[in-house]
Amino acid sequence: MSAAQPFNHDVSRDHTLDACFLGPYGENDTLLEKMLVEFLRDHVYWRRNFHPEDPPAIGTGAAHHPDYLAFESRMRRELHQLSAALKKSVPFHSPRYIGHMASDLLLPGLAAQMLTLPYNPNNVSEDAAPVTVDMEVQAGLQLARMLGYPHDPAQDACAFGHLTSGGTLANYQALRLALALKAFPVALRAAQVPDLDLPHDDWTAFNLAQADGITLLTAWQGWLAAQTPAERVRWLQRVERERIEQRGLVGFFAAHPDLKLPLVLAPVTAHYSWSKGVKLLGLGRDQLELLPTDGMRLDGAALRDTLERCAREHQPVLMCVSVLGGTEYGTIDPIDQVLAAREASRGRGLDFAVHVDAAWGGYLATVFRHEDGSLRTRDEVAADYVQFPTPAVHAAFAALGNTDSATVDPHKLGYLPYGSGAFVCRDHRAMALLAERADYVFHGGTPKDYLARYRSLGQFIPEGSKSGAAAAAVYVTHKVLPLDHAHFGALPRATVRAAETFHARAQRFALELADGVHALVPFAPDSNLVCLALNPRGNTSVATANAFVRALHDELRCDPRQPLQTKEFFGSVTSLRADMLGTAQTARIFAALGLDPASFVADDDRLLILRHTLMNPFLIDHENGISYIDRYFDFLARRVHSLLATTAVPP
Ligand SMILES: *Cc1c(COP(=O)(O)O)cnc(C)c1O
């Protein structure tokens, strides 16, 4: 780097980040090693002190026996091979990695997970995890607070969250819960439960607001509790027989011919886990309606039109999904507009759940929270950035607390090991409908009961046995770095700032290389993903542009046949599809790139673009005055020039 030092060392920088990770160079090796040795020893003493009178079962001379030695050498040999093979892993820790949604791991989480592993708690229930099940439920409340949901278990309407293997399963859980709550009032009607204020027809019952559905559920639980034990069993069975979970979709909808299968509405940008989810639920892919976007953000007008059509046609809607941080472009849907559209729809008798798929962007909410949990104004947030957050982005985060449920992935922007996803719903009382055993009805609402109920976690979650160590990792991380702007928020702040720097640098890159290529950031980033579209100057065909970007990406992706060190940077690609973009956006982007829109369908129905996930906290190395962002663009410029020299672009 030249004499120009782009970094002002006087700028007071938050040095907390220095202790958060093992570090690109393994800088914090002794810190991690000290903790691991300390807690491994601690675990061993725990074993010994359980019943100190029990002598060692493995003899003191056992380690000299040939069988022991043979086993040990086999084990070592395999472990050496594993360790050698793992050297081909993707270097997520490096600031040269800006590909997919992975980065270094937070030390508190990594250490908590490693420390917990030998205890091997199973969070399926408290019998197998007396300590870590509570941590999982607490982690759910920590996330609820970050999202703006009620998080005090002393309140009836407290949120509830649990961990899943990932965002995919959390999204599935959201579908399951929404369907249970939507169909339950219909079951109560079918069972003809007396004394309850039941809706007058199936359509109305299937379109209760979630809050009204929960009120009805609570009234039913109260009514049931007041019956004699024999009557209670009889009524419970009678209602259970009518429930969608009992009858299945076929039986339930056959019994209610006035109701059609409900739709799930999601933007075209939605993750493919939604397709998996509707299949798994048995609704089928036909019931997933993908809505157009405007600049890759859900188009509020299109949603309103769709809802009007559904209301007219008596077509029920199970849920509308909004994406907070799209997987491909990091864009943020107008959650406030989705809620407003639902409000309008309610007036027409059509109601549905609003779920936020914040698998990627969930932790960005920390920068919008004061330490006391209240919302920061746009001006307060904006003081730390050049452009972030746009008014639309701030409005989306401000509306989070009014949604019904959300998916957040601790294993993405939470910097924790796989697999940790999380599902959070705003009012935990709906969860009773997912319980595998119907004895749910006899629990009251005190905080003690709240924790007691969810200690049999396996009753409520899609999975069974699950890692207590992962729950400990999430909980401990949120304790060390509370989910507000002053603590955890330092991480997303660094990544959004890096994305702004990256965006500005990409625009300069486009000017500098204008003689050779058209380069364009197709959508101003809402968060920390930045894409770059490229087309050799003079070319008008999508197929040629794609070949060019594919050749660039070949240099930017893992190749297990080559030593890792031959790669300078890692990036990823995504594609823009004609049906996703819409005509206006296609025209804008194609004009900027010098491409012929006619070739879109003729040659190739998708345009490949480079995609960069800027979550590594060390993209700007203040210690040595290195910007890996500048280095990346220098590298990209070299590659573009050499590709242009070797590829013939048709005139
Ligand atoms: C990653 C992602 C998912 C899926 O999460 P997994 O943890 O990979 O199962 C769902 N939705 C969005 C928006 C995502 O970014």
XYZ file of C-alpha atoms and ligand atoms in Angstrom:
666
model
C 0.000 0.000 0.000
C 1.249 3.487 -0.827
C 2.057 6.224 1.656
C -1.579 7.239 1.673
C -2.870 5.709 4.862
C -6.654 5.592 4.587
C -7.089 4.992 8.302
C -7.123 7.523 11.007
C -5.713 5.778 14.047
C -6.999 8.483 16.327
C -10.573 7.611 15.560
C -11.826 5.974 18.709
C -12.676 2.470 17.710
C -14.602 -0.122 19.660
C -11.946 -2.590 20.760
C -14.524 -5.070 22.083
C -14.585 -6.564 18.620
C -10.943 -7.549 19.026
C -11.904 -10.094 21.680
C -15.006 -11.437 19.941
C -13.472 -13.905 17.500
C -10.574 -16.314 17.185
C -9.498 -13.869 14.482
C -8.286 -14.167 10.872
C -4.757 -15.001 12.045
C -5.929 -16.967 15.091
C -4.846 -13.946 17.142
C -6.932 -14.996 20.133
C -5.586 -18.557 20.238
C -4.370 -18.405 23.827
C -7.651 -16.934 25.014
C -9.623 -19.802 23.472
C -7.079 -22.421 24.516
C -7.089 -21.213 28.122
C -10.876 -21.377 28.256
C -11.044 -24.812 26.668
C -8.453 -26.387 28.939
C -9.997 -24.759 31.998
C -13.480 -26.014 31.237
C -12.403 -29.461 30.105
C -10.646 -29.899 33.457
C -13.723 -28.565 35.160
C -15.806 -31.189 33.424
C -13.427 -33.975 34.484
C -13.567 -32.854 38.132
C -17.343 -32.851 37.874
C -17.236 -36.503 36.806
C -14.852 -37.427 39.607
C -16.824 -35.602 42.237
C -20.126 -37.193 41.336
C -19.365 -40.215 43.511
C -15.755 -39.881 44.545
C -15.993 -43.256 46.241
C -16.361 -44.999 42.854
C -12.871 -46.095 41.753
C -11.663 -45.603 38.158
C -13.266 -48.289 35.978
C -10.512 -48.085 33.393
C -7.375 -49.501 34.957
C -4.360 -47.269 35.449
C -2.301 -49.637 33.338
C -4.907 -49.902 30.573
C -3.082 -47.417 28.388
C -0.188 -49.883 27.978
C -2.256 -52.764 26.656
C -1.672 -53.584 22.952
C -5.416 -53.390 22.194
C -5.603 -49.942 23.763
C -2.551 -48.799 21.860
C -3.898 -50.224 18.612
C -7.189 -48.387 19.076
C -5.424 -45.184 19.966
C -3.229 -45.349 16.895
C -6.215 -46.044 14.636
C -8.067 -43.131 16.165
C -5.088 -40.809 15.813
C -4.519 -41.880 12.240
C -8.127 -41.111 11.292
C -8.084 -37.828 13.154
C -4.909 -36.775 11.405
C -6.548 -37.588 8.113
C -9.638 -35.646 9.067
C -7.569 -32.695 10.167
C -5.601 -32.823 6.926
C -8.766 -33.086 4.836
C -10.338 -30.157 6.662
C -7.544 -27.914 5.438
C -9.505 -27.825 2.196
C -12.397 -26.197 4.053
C -13.742 -22.856 3.017
C -11.807 -20.115 4.845
C -14.891 -18.411 6.301
C -12.710 -16.678 8.897
C -10.717 -14.720 6.338
C -11.557 -11.188 5.200
C -10.813 -12.578 1.743
C -14.021 -14.585 2.054
C -17.012 -12.526 0.922
C -19.075 -15.304 -0.625
C -21.914 -16.931 1.254
C -23.510 -16.140 4.602
C -20.725 -17.434 6.805
C -17.856 -15.901 8.707
C -15.813 -16.343 11.860
C -17.517 -17.673 15.010
C -18.126 -15.631 18.129
C -15.834 -16.853 20.895
C -18.447 -16.869 23.675
C -20.667 -19.121 21.569
C -17.873 -21.357 20.363
C -16.494 -21.760 23.882
C -19.962 -22.318 25.390
C -20.710 -24.966 22.783
C -17.402 -26.780 23.234
C -17.692 -26.564 27.001
C -21.199 -28.018 26.918
C -20.536 -30.840 24.428
C -19.106 -33.393 26.859
C -22.178 -32.976 29.112
C -24.257 -33.802 26.002
C -27.595 -32.307 27.057
C -30.598 -33.159 24.877
C -33.039 -30.267 24.743
C -35.972 -32.488 23.867
C -36.985 -32.164 27.534
C -35.741 -31.159 30.955
C -35.228 -34.817 31.870
C -32.351 -34.872 29.430
C -31.287 -31.249 29.792
C -32.078 -29.745 33.180
C -29.909 -26.701 32.474
C -29.913 -25.999 28.762
C -33.670 -26.266 28.098
C -34.215 -23.168 30.217
C -31.412 -21.476 28.296
C -33.162 -22.240 25.036
C -36.422 -20.737 26.274
C -34.496 -17.705 27.586
C -32.732 -17.352 24.229
C -36.193 -17.261 22.644
C -37.132 -14.393 24.974
C -33.870 -12.573 24.205
C -34.695 -12.751 20.496
C -38.298 -11.703 21.190
C -37.022 -8.554 22.894
C -34.754 -7.804 19.937
C -37.751 -8.097 17.615
C -39.989 -5.908 19.770
C -42.326 -8.695 20.927
C -43.629 -8.810 24.528
C -40.976 -10.776 26.412
C -42.094 -10.821 30.032
C -43.340 -14.309 30.973
C -45.382 -12.717 33.767
C -47.669 -11.337 31.060
C -50.256 -13.634 29.486
C -49.407 -12.493 26.014
C -45.680 -13.164 26.181
C -43.728 -14.266 23.133
C -42.092 -17.664 22.852
C -39.148 -18.792 20.811
C -37.136 -21.967 20.381
C -34.177 -23.081 18.351
C -34.306 -25.233 15.259
C -31.677 -26.824 13.063
C -31.930 -23.740 10.853
C -34.133 -21.173 9.194
C -35.731 -23.800 6.980
C -37.294 -25.603 9.898
C -38.178 -22.367 11.677
C -40.122 -21.287 8.594
C -41.870 -24.642 8.598
C -42.784 -24.218 12.253
C -44.307 -20.829 11.390
C -46.549 -22.472 8.792
C -47.545 -25.220 11.213
C -48.474 -22.761 13.955
C -50.388 -20.430 11.652
C -52.419 -23.329 10.259
C -53.180 -24.711 13.725
C -54.453 -21.359 14.917
C -56.442 -20.666 11.775
C -58.199 -24.031 11.772
C -58.911 -24.328 15.490
C -61.987 -22.049 15.629
C -63.447 -24.108 12.768
C -62.946 -27.257 14.865
C -64.650 -25.645 17.874
C -67.631 -24.850 15.674
C -67.770 -28.366 14.279
C -67.667 -29.840 17.787
C -70.498 -27.501 18.798
C -68.925 -26.491 22.055
C -71.620 -24.675 24.078
C -71.264 -21.365 25.937
C -68.404 -20.048 23.793
C -68.774 -17.003 21.587
C -68.136 -18.924 18.356
C -68.038 -17.386 14.861
C -71.230 -17.827 12.840
C -69.785 -19.559 9.808
C -66.671 -21.429 8.740
C -65.353 -18.571 6.598
C -65.436 -16.186 9.570
C -63.961 -18.846 11.846
C -61.136 -19.418 9.360
C -60.483 -15.660 9.182
C -60.212 -14.658 12.810
C -57.382 -12.323 13.671
C -54.662 -14.238 15.542
C -55.446 -12.306 18.725
C -59.122 -13.292 18.486
C -58.183 -16.901 17.786
C -56.030 -16.899 20.914
C -58.827 -15.316 22.972
C -61.127 -18.088 21.802
C -58.542 -20.752 22.584
C -58.109 -19.351 26.093
C -61.876 -19.209 26.615
C -62.140 -22.840 25.541
C -59.353 -23.867 27.924
C -61.135 -22.049 30.767
C -64.465 -23.618 29.886
C -62.905 -27.068 29.768
C -61.190 -26.642 33.116
C -64.581 -25.900 34.684
C -66.080 -29.228 33.557
C -66.168 -32.417 35.602
C -63.264 -34.770 34.817
C -65.496 -37.110 32.769
C -67.076 -34.271 30.777
C -63.657 -32.727 30.256
C -62.324 -35.899 28.638
C -65.415 -36.217 26.489
C -65.283 -32.622 25.197
C -61.579 -32.702 24.702
C -61.895 -35.785 22.503
C -64.787 -34.274 20.642
C -62.833 -31.142 19.716
C -59.649 -33.073 18.984
C -61.551 -35.190 16.465
C -62.434 -32.056 14.495
C -58.983 -30.512 14.431
C -57.002 -30.228 11.220
C -54.065 -31.954 12.910
C -56.306 -34.966 13.573
C -58.266 -35.116 10.331
C -55.480 -34.157 7.963
C -55.960 -31.664 5.154
C -58.122 -34.031 3.118
C -60.537 -34.883 5.913
C -60.698 -31.345 7.264
C -61.476 -29.625 3.975
C -63.898 -32.378 2.945
C -65.801 -31.689 6.166
C -65.848 -27.947 5.419
C -66.656 -27.690 1.713
C -67.101 -23.898 1.967
C -63.403 -23.501 2.665
C -60.697 -23.686 0.026
C -57.115 -24.647 0.771
C -55.406 -21.470 1.997
C -52.635 -19.729 0.073
C -49.228 -18.758 1.381
C -48.131 -15.426 -0.090
C -44.438 -14.614 -0.363
C -42.292 -12.352 -2.529
C -40.523 -13.985 -5.503
C -37.309 -13.361 -3.606
C -38.371 -15.741 -0.822
C -35.969 -18.508 0.134
C -36.694 -21.960 -1.280
C -37.399 -23.210 2.224
C -40.919 -21.826 1.666
C -41.405 -24.199 -1.224
C -40.158 -27.037 0.989
C -42.478 -25.893 3.765
C -45.721 -25.935 1.781
C -44.799 -29.352 0.420
C -44.013 -30.708 3.860
C -47.237 -29.347 5.280
C -49.149 -31.071 2.502
C -50.572 -27.810 1.173
C -48.620 -28.304 -2.016
C -46.604 -25.964 -4.141
C -49.767 -24.735 -5.905
C -50.736 -22.992 -2.711
C -47.527 -20.917 -2.601
C -48.197 -17.731 -4.532
C -45.098 -15.697 -5.274
C -45.700 -11.969 -5.474
C -43.791 -9.513 -7.635
C -41.194 -7.206 -6.162
C -40.032 -3.714 -6.893
C -36.241 -3.605 -6.773
C -36.346 -7.012 -5.069
C -38.564 -5.707 -2.255
C -42.114 -7.054 -1.968
C -44.406 -4.848 -4.015
C -47.018 -3.512 -1.606
C -49.459 -2.627 -4.396
C -49.279 -6.152 -5.817
C -49.958 -7.551 -2.355
C -52.996 -5.306 -1.935
C -54.331 -6.404 -5.336
C -53.830 -10.058 -4.494
C -55.610 -9.650 -1.172
C -58.542 -7.915 -2.833
C -58.792 -10.772 -5.310
C -58.635 -13.355 -2.502
C -61.348 -11.571 -0.525
C -63.560 -11.402 -3.619
C -63.060 -15.070 -4.446
C -63.352 -16.248 -0.840
C -59.860 -17.624 -1.185
C -58.342 -17.983 2.299
C -54.768 -16.884 2.966
C -52.761 -18.695 5.615
C -49.852 -16.334 5.817
C -48.012 -13.536 4.142
C -44.239 -13.868 4.383
C -42.047 -10.765 4.388
C -38.335 -11.132 4.009
C -36.050 -9.105 6.237
C -32.721 -9.400 4.468
C -33.200 -11.411 1.294
C -30.816 -14.311 0.763
C -29.680 -13.065 -2.632
C -29.685 -9.262 -2.392
C -30.089 -8.517 1.318
C -33.163 -6.445 0.495
C -35.774 -5.676 3.144
C -39.490 -5.982 2.468
C -41.855 -3.185 3.562
C -43.197 -4.982 6.625
C -45.128 -1.866 7.636
C -46.978 -1.971 4.299
C -47.718 -5.675 4.694
C -49.289 -4.966 8.085
C -51.285 -2.082 6.632
C -52.479 -4.317 3.788
C -53.643 -6.884 6.328
C -55.497 -4.207 8.253
C -57.348 -3.247 5.062
C -57.967 -6.892 4.285
C -59.514 -7.458 7.714
C -62.156 -4.971 6.732
C -63.095 -7.374 3.910
C -63.213 -10.366 6.215
C -59.924 -11.864 5.032
C -57.314 -12.399 7.734
C -53.988 -14.164 7.873
C -50.707 -14.393 9.779
C -47.784 -12.095 9.009
C -44.474 -13.910 9.350
C -41.074 -12.294 8.939
C -38.363 -14.423 7.430
C -35.451 -12.712 9.128
C -33.171 -15.740 8.900
C -30.516 -13.471 7.452
C -31.380 -9.979 8.667
C -32.796 -10.671 12.130
C -29.734 -9.580 14.085
C -29.672 -6.273 12.190
C -32.551 -5.370 14.500
C -29.968 -4.891 17.282
C -28.806 -1.595 15.750
C -32.394 -0.326 16.019
C -32.688 -1.048 19.773
C -31.669 1.087 22.706
C -30.249 -0.760 25.691
C -33.622 -0.442 27.424
C -35.229 -2.235 24.488
C -36.957 0.801 23.002
C -36.736 1.676 19.331
C -34.064 4.093 18.094
C -35.203 6.793 15.691
C -33.968 6.808 12.140
C -31.740 9.807 12.880
C -30.175 8.061 15.846
C -29.406 4.982 13.775
C -28.326 6.954 10.710
C -25.634 8.843 12.627
C -23.351 5.805 12.246
C -23.689 5.409 8.469
C -23.591 7.178 5.130
C -27.033 6.143 3.880
C -28.309 3.334 6.067
C -31.075 2.998 7.044
C -33.348 4.334 4.326
C -36.692 5.555 5.716
C -38.266 2.404 4.234
C -35.769 0.158 6.015
C -36.302 1.951 9.323
C -40.067 1.644 8.920
C -39.727 -2.097 8.283
C -37.694 -2.651 11.460
C -40.017 -0.404 13.468
C -42.968 -2.578 12.398
C -41.361 -5.890 13.427
C -43.036 -5.940 16.831
C -46.495 -6.009 15.249
C -45.924 -9.149 13.200
C -47.053 -12.576 14.400
C -43.871 -14.589 14.142
C -40.323 -14.498 12.858
C -37.420 -16.690 11.838
C -33.901 -15.670 12.897
C -30.745 -17.676 12.235
C -28.145 -17.453 14.992
C -25.889 -19.422 12.648
C -25.899 -16.567 10.132
C -25.550 -12.986 11.431
C -25.406 -14.376 14.986
C -21.917 -15.749 14.122
C -22.628 -19.071 15.834
C -21.951 -22.640 14.728
C -24.451 -24.597 12.599
C -27.196 -25.601 13.219
C -28.920 -22.863 15.075
C -32.031 -21.340 13.631
C -34.797 -19.863 15.729
C -38.546 -19.541 15.532
C -40.232 -16.832 17.601
C -43.959 -16.155 17.880
C -45.404 -13.013 19.430
C -47.992 -14.720 21.645
C -46.905 -18.009 23.150
C -50.442 -19.143 23.970
C -50.963 -20.307 20.395
C -48.208 -22.891 20.939
C -50.648 -24.978 22.995
C -52.153 -26.037 19.673
C -48.912 -27.671 18.593
C -48.546 -29.748 21.758
C -48.408 -33.463 21.090
C -50.257 -34.206 24.322
C -53.529 -32.441 24.949
C -52.867 -32.025 28.671
C -51.777 -28.525 27.707
C -55.141 -27.216 28.739
C -54.528 -27.348 32.438
C -51.582 -24.997 32.663
C -52.183 -21.545 34.032
C -50.364 -18.407 32.987
C -47.856 -17.607 35.730
C -44.182 -17.181 34.828
C -43.342 -20.363 36.700
C -45.784 -22.206 34.470
C -44.363 -20.586 31.378
C -40.938 -22.065 31.970
C -42.358 -25.317 33.331
C -44.477 -25.856 30.250
C -41.679 -25.315 27.766
C -39.337 -27.585 29.662
C -41.028 -30.369 27.735
C -39.865 -28.672 24.581
C -40.168 -31.823 22.464
C -43.958 -31.451 22.712
C -43.954 -28.256 20.679
C -41.108 -28.387 18.188
C -40.852 -30.175 14.856
C -37.695 -31.962 15.957
C -37.148 -34.425 18.771
C -33.698 -34.855 20.241
C -31.655 -31.725 19.776
C -28.447 -30.107 20.857
C -28.424 -28.475 24.283
C -24.895 -27.295 23.534
C -26.210 -25.163 20.663
C -28.775 -23.587 23.005
C -26.058 -22.815 25.538
C -24.030 -21.154 22.781
C -26.897 -18.881 21.743
C -27.890 -17.982 25.299
C -24.353 -17.235 26.492
C -23.593 -15.150 23.411
C -26.698 -13.030 23.976
C -25.675 -12.564 27.622
C -22.142 -11.489 26.722
C -23.379 -9.311 23.866
C -26.935 -8.152 24.700
C -29.059 -7.652 21.606
C -28.997 -3.849 21.459
C -27.028 -1.271 19.504
C -24.445 -0.720 22.225
C -23.421 -4.375 22.422
C -24.231 -6.943 19.767
C -25.069 -4.066 17.434
C -21.358 -3.334 17.012
C -21.164 -6.381 14.732
C -23.939 -5.568 12.258
C -22.789 -1.944 12.369
C -19.328 -2.986 11.170
C -20.843 -5.097 8.387
C -23.286 -2.451 7.163
C -20.494 0.115 7.148
C -18.329 -2.302 5.194
C -21.181 -2.737 2.733
C -21.427 1.030 2.285
C -17.695 1.239 1.655
C -17.993 -1.686 -0.743
C -20.882 -0.076 -2.590
C -18.983 3.204 -3.017
C -15.887 1.318 -4.156
C -17.982 -0.675 -6.641
C -19.244 2.555 -8.168
C -15.697 3.847 -8.508
C -14.700 0.508 -10.033
C -17.457 0.925 -12.614
C -16.061 4.339 -13.629
C -12.449 3.159 -13.675
C -13.210 0.168 -15.883
C -15.800 1.875 -18.049
C -13.626 1.457 -21.163
C -13.749 -2.317 -20.885
C -16.928 -3.286 -19.053
C -20.275 -1.999 -17.934
C -20.475 -2.604 -14.185
C -23.509 -1.929 -12.051
C -24.724 -2.514 -8.514
C -28.239 -3.489 -9.595
C -29.985 -2.673 -6.304
C -28.779 -0.200 -3.721
C -28.095 -2.483 -0.761
C -30.566 -2.310 2.143
C -28.124 -4.084 4.414
C -24.851 -5.930 3.983
C -25.145 -7.874 0.733
C -23.906 -6.170 -2.409
C -24.256 -7.583 -5.917
C -22.344 -6.520 -8.990
C -23.491 -7.046 -12.582
C -20.847 -6.992 -15.315
C -20.933 -6.990 -19.082
C -18.019 -6.550 -21.502
C -18.456 -3.293 -23.391
C -19.792 -3.913 -26.888
C -21.600 -7.111 -25.997
C -25.392 -7.141 -26.082
C -26.143 -10.819 -25.460
C -27.021 -12.224 -22.047
C -25.338 -15.520 -22.868
C -21.968 -13.815 -23.472
C -22.316 -11.685 -20.341
C -23.068 -14.842 -18.364
C -20.015 -16.628 -19.762
C -17.914 -13.638 -18.713
C -19.278 -13.564 -15.142
C -18.999 -17.350 -14.903
C -15.334 -17.124 -15.857
C -14.806 -14.453 -13.179
C -16.609 -16.556 -10.614
C -14.445 -19.569 -11.454
C -11.588 -17.624 -9.871
C -13.701 -16.783 -6.842
C -14.997 -20.149 -5.813
C -13.781 -23.196 -3.979
C -11.999 -25.727 -6.069
C -11.064 -28.824 -4.066
C -8.559 -29.821 -6.762
C -6.425 -26.762 -6.132
C -4.589 -25.640 -3.014
C -6.647 -23.095 -1.117
C -3.802 -20.603 -1.157
C -4.021 -20.198 -4.935
C -7.296 -18.357 -4.417
C -7.047 -14.667 -3.714
C -10.683 -14.031 -2.861
C -13.935 -15.922 -2.472
C -17.221 -14.592 -3.793
C -20.516 -16.100 -4.872
C -22.955 -15.625 -7.725
C -26.673 -15.318 -8.055
C -28.880 -14.680 -11.029
C -31.528 -12.199 -12.035
C -34.493 -13.899 -13.668
C -36.799 -12.142 -16.081
C -39.891 -13.179 -14.123
C -38.386 -11.918 -10.862
C -37.211 -8.599 -12.226
C -40.295 -7.401 -14.050
C -40.119 -5.275 -17.185
C -39.286 -1.895 -15.648
C -36.305 -3.177 -13.649
C -35.131 -5.319 -16.564
C -35.201 -2.276 -18.848
C -33.262 -0.171 -16.344
C -30.587 -2.775 -15.623
C -30.190 -3.911 -19.219
C -29.858 -0.337 -20.470
C -27.144 0.361 -17.887
C -25.281 -2.788 -18.897
C -25.680 -2.306 -22.638
C -27.585 -5.581 -22.950
C -30.399 -6.315 -25.339
C -33.564 -7.282 -23.385
C -34.628 -9.420 -26.357
C -31.679 -11.733 -25.693
C -32.971 -12.339 -22.149
C -35.462 -14.959 -23.141
C -33.816 -15.962 -26.406
C -30.347 -16.760 -24.998
C -30.726 -17.410 -21.356
C -33.540 -16.582 -18.976
C -31.207 -15.460 -16.235
C -28.416 -12.956 -15.861
C -25.524 -14.079 -13.665
C -24.189 -11.492 -11.262
C -21.520 -11.522 -8.558
C -22.831 -11.568 -5.007
C -20.874 -10.456 -1.961
C -21.788 -11.085 1.667
C -19.982 -8.508 3.775
C -20.238 -10.023 7.236
C -16.586 -10.495 8.070
C -15.751 -8.041 10.863
C -12.169 -7.621 9.631
C -12.754 -6.421 6.070
C -11.096 -3.194 7.065
C -7.940 -3.970 9.011
C -7.237 -0.867 11.071
C -4.170 -2.407 12.678
C -2.225 -2.653 9.420
C -4.085 -0.103 7.328
C -5.357 -2.683 4.854
C -8.721 -2.579 3.165
C -9.629 -6.007 1.843
C -12.403 -4.267 -0.044
C -9.871 -2.212 -2.028
C -7.756 -5.312 -2.522
C -10.750 -7.214 -3.809
C -11.555 -4.567 -6.398
C -7.898 -4.381 -7.445
C -8.000 -8.141 -7.919
C -11.284 -7.977 -9.800
C -9.908 -5.253 -12.102
C -6.882 -7.438 -12.922
C -9.120 -10.411 -13.659
C -11.490 -8.360 -15.796
C -8.590 -6.992 -17.850
C -7.042 -10.370 -18.436
C -10.392 -11.909 -19.342
C -11.104 -9.088 -21.772
C -7.728 -9.718 -23.362
C -8.502 -13.394 -23.910
C -12.213 -13.398 -24.752
C -13.391 -12.196 -28.090
C -16.520 -10.096 -27.660
C -18.715 -10.182 -30.724
C -19.029 -6.690 -32.206
C -30.748 -18.862 4.983
C -32.146 -18.503 4.850
C -33.163 -19.444 5.091
C -32.879 -20.884 5.400
O -32.153 -21.033 6.561
P -31.258 -22.321 6.843
O -30.662 -21.978 8.147
O -30.265 -22.423 5.728
O -32.163 -23.490 6.899
C -34.470 -19.019 4.998
N -34.767 -17.752 4.682
C -33.818 -16.820 4.442
C -34.229 -15.418 4.103
C -32.470 -17.165 4.513
O -31.531 -16.242 4.267
